[in-house]
Coordinates of C-alpha atoms in Angstrom, one line a residue:
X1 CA 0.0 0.0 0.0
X2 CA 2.9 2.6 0.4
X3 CA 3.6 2.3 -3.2
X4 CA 0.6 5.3 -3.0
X5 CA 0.5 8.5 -2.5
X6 CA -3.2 7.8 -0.5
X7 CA -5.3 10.4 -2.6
X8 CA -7.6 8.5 -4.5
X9 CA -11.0 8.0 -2.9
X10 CA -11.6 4.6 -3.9
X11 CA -9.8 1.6 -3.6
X12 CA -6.8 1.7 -5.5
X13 CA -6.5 -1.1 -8.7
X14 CA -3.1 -2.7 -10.5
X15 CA -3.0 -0.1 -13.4
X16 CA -3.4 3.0 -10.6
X17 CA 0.0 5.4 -11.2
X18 CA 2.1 4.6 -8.1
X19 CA 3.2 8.1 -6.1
X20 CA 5.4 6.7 -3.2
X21 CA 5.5 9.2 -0.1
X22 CA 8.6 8.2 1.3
X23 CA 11.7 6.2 1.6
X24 CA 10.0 3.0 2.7
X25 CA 7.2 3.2 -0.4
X26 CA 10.0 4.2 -2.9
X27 CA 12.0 1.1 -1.6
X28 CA 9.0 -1.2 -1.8
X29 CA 8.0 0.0 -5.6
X30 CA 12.0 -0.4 -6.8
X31 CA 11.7 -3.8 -5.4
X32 CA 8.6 -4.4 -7.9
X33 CA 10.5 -3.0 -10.8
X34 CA 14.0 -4.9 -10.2
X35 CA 11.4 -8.0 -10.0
X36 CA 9.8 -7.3 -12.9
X37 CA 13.1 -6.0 -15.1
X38 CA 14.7 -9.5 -13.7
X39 CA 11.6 -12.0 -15.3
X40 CA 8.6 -11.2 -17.2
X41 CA 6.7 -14.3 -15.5
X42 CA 6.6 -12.6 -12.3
X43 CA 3.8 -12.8 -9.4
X44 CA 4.6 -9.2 -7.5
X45 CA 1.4 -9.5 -4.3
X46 CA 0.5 -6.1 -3.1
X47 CA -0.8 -6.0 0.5
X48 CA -1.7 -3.5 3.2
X49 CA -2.5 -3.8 7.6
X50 CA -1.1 -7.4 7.7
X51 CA -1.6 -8.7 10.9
X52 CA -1.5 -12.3 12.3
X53 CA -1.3 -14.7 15.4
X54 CA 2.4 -14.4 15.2
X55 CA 5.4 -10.9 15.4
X56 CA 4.4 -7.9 15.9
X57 CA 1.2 -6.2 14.5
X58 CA -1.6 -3.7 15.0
X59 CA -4.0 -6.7 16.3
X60 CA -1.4 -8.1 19.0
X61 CA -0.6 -4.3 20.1
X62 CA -4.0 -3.0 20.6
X63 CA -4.5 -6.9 22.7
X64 CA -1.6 -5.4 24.5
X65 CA -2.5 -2.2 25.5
X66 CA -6.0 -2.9 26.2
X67 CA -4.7 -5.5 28.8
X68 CA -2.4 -2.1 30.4
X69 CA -5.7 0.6 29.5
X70 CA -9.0 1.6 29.5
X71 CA -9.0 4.2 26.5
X72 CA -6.4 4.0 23.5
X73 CA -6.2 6.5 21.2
X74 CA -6.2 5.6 17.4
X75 CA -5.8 7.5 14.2
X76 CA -9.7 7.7 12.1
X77 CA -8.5 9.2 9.4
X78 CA -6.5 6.7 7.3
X79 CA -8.3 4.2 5.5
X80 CA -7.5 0.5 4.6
X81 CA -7.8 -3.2 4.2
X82 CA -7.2 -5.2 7.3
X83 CA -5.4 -8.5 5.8
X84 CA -4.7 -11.6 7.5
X85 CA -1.0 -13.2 6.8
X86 CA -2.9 -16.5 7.4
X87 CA -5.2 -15.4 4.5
X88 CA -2.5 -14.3 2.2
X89 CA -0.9 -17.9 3.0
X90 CA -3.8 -19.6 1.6
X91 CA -4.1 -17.0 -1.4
X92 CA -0.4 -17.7 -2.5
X93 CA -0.9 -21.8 -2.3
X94 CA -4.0 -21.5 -4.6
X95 CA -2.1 -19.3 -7.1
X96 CA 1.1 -21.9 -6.8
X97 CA -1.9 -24.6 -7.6
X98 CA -2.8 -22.5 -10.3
X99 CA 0.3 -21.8 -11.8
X100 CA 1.3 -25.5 -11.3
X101 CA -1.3 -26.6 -13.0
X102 CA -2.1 -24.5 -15.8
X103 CA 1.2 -24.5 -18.2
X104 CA -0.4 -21.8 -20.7
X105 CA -1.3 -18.9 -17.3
X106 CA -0.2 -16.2 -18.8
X107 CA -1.7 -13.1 -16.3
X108 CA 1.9 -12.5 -14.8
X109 CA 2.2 -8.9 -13.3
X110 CA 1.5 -7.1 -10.4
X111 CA -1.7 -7.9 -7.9
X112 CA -3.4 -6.7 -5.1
X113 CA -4.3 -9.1 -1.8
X114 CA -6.0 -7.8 1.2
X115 CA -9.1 -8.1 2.8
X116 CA -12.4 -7.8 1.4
X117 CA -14.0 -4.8 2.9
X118 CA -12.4 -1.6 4.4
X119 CA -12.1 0.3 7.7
X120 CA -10.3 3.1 9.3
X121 CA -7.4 2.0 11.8
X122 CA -10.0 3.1 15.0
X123 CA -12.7 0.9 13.0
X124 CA -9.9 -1.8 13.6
X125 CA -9.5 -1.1 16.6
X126 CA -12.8 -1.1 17.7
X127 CA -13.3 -4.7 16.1
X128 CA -10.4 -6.3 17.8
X129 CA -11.4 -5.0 21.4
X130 CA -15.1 -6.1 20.9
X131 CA -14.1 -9.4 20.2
X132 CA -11.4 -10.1 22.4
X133 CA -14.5 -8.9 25.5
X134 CA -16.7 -11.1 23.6
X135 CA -14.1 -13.9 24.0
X136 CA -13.1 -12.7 27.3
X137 CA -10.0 -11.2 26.7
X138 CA -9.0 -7.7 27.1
X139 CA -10.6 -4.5 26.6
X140 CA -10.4 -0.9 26.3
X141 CA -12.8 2.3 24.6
X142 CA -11.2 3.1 21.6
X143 CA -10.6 7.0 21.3
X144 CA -10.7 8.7 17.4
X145 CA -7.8 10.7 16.6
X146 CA -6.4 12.6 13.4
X147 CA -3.0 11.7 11.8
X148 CA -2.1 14.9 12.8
X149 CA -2.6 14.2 16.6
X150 CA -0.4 10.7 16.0
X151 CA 3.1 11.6 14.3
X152 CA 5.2 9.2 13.4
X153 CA 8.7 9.3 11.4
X154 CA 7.6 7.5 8.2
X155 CA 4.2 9.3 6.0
X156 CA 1.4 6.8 5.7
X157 CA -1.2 7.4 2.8
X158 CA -4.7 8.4 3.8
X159 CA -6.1 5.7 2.3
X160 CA -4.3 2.5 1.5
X161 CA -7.6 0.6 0.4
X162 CA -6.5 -2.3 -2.3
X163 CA -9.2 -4.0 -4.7
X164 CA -8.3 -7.5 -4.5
X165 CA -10.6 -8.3 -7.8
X166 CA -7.7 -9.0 -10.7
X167 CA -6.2 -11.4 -8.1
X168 CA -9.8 -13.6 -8.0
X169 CA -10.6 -13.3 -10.9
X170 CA -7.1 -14.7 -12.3
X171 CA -6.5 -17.6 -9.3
X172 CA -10.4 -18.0 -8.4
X173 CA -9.8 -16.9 -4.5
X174 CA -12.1 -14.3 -2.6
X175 CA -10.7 -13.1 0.5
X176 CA -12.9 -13.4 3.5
X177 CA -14.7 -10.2 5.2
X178 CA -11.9 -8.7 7.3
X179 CA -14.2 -9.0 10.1
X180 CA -14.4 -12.4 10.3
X181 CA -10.8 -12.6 9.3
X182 CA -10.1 -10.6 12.8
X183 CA -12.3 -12.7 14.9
X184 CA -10.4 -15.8 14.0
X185 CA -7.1 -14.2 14.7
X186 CA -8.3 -12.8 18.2
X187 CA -10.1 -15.9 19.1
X188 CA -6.6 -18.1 18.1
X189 CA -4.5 -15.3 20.5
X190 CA -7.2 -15.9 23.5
X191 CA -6.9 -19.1 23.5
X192 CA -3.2 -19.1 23.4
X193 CA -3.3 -17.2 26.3
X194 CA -5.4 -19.2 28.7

């Protein structure tokens, strides 16, 4: 996602003009072309708010803090996809099934994976915290704040939304609501911690 600049409304598609707005975005994008100069047959997976049971992530940090607070504070203003690495897992084994199986796949390029449906980062939030309670985990009140009020060293686009729609259509896989995708995560980390 921080191969854009963040100032389209929608979600950003393959054939959008990529606008990095910093170091980190301009190394991710020269990745993509040294990929791309280095074989034409190239799978290059765009993706955007990966979290998962495992490292560090948003979804294991807000767990965190809730357990430590009663109110966070999270930016409203940047919009995304919420995307499960365990998602993105299954997505690349049913393209290497695809691309396995058919000799003659020719769609080789640049796609986009994340999670079907969008949010703001408090939306997240929000979503995380309601069903770690609802599991019986840790909770806190999520607070709205702007960018502004939250400044970190690297710019992140307003919006970082990704249409995942080129990627089903070419390997036949839908990605889950990120909802649900979040409540299996959460669920997985309360348990683990019982």
């Amino acid at each position: 996602d921080y191969v854009f600049d963040g100032a389209k409304d929608g979600a950003y598609v393959e054939a959008d003009a990529t606008a990095p707005l910093g170091v980190y975005g301009a190394s991710k994008l020269a990745g993509e072309q040294a990929v791309a100069a280095a074989n034409p047959r190239h799978i290059i997976l765009r993706t955007a708010w990966v979290y998962s049971p495992f490292g560090k992530n948003f979804v294991k940090t807000m767990l965190r803090l809730a357990a430590d607070r009663d109110e966070i504070a999270v930016v409203a203003d940047q919009w995304g996809n919420p995307t499960s690495a365990l998602d993105i897992a299954d997505a690349i084994l049913q393209a290497a099934a695809r691309l396995r199986d058919d000799r003659n796949f020719a769609a080789f390029g640049v796609y986009h994976l994340a999670g079907e449906g969008d949010t703001n980062w408090s939306g997240f939030a929000r979503h995380i915290l309601d069903t770690s309670r609802a599991l019986g985990g840790p909770y806190a009140k999520v607070r709205d704040i702007a960018t502004a009020d939250y400044p970190t060293k690297a710019r992140r686009p307003q919006n970082s939304r990704l249409s995942s729609a080129k990627f089903a259509g070419a390997f036949g896989w839908q990605a889950p609501g990120w909802q649900s995708a979040v409540e299996a995560v959460v669920a997985r980390l309360t348990e683990a911690s019982r």
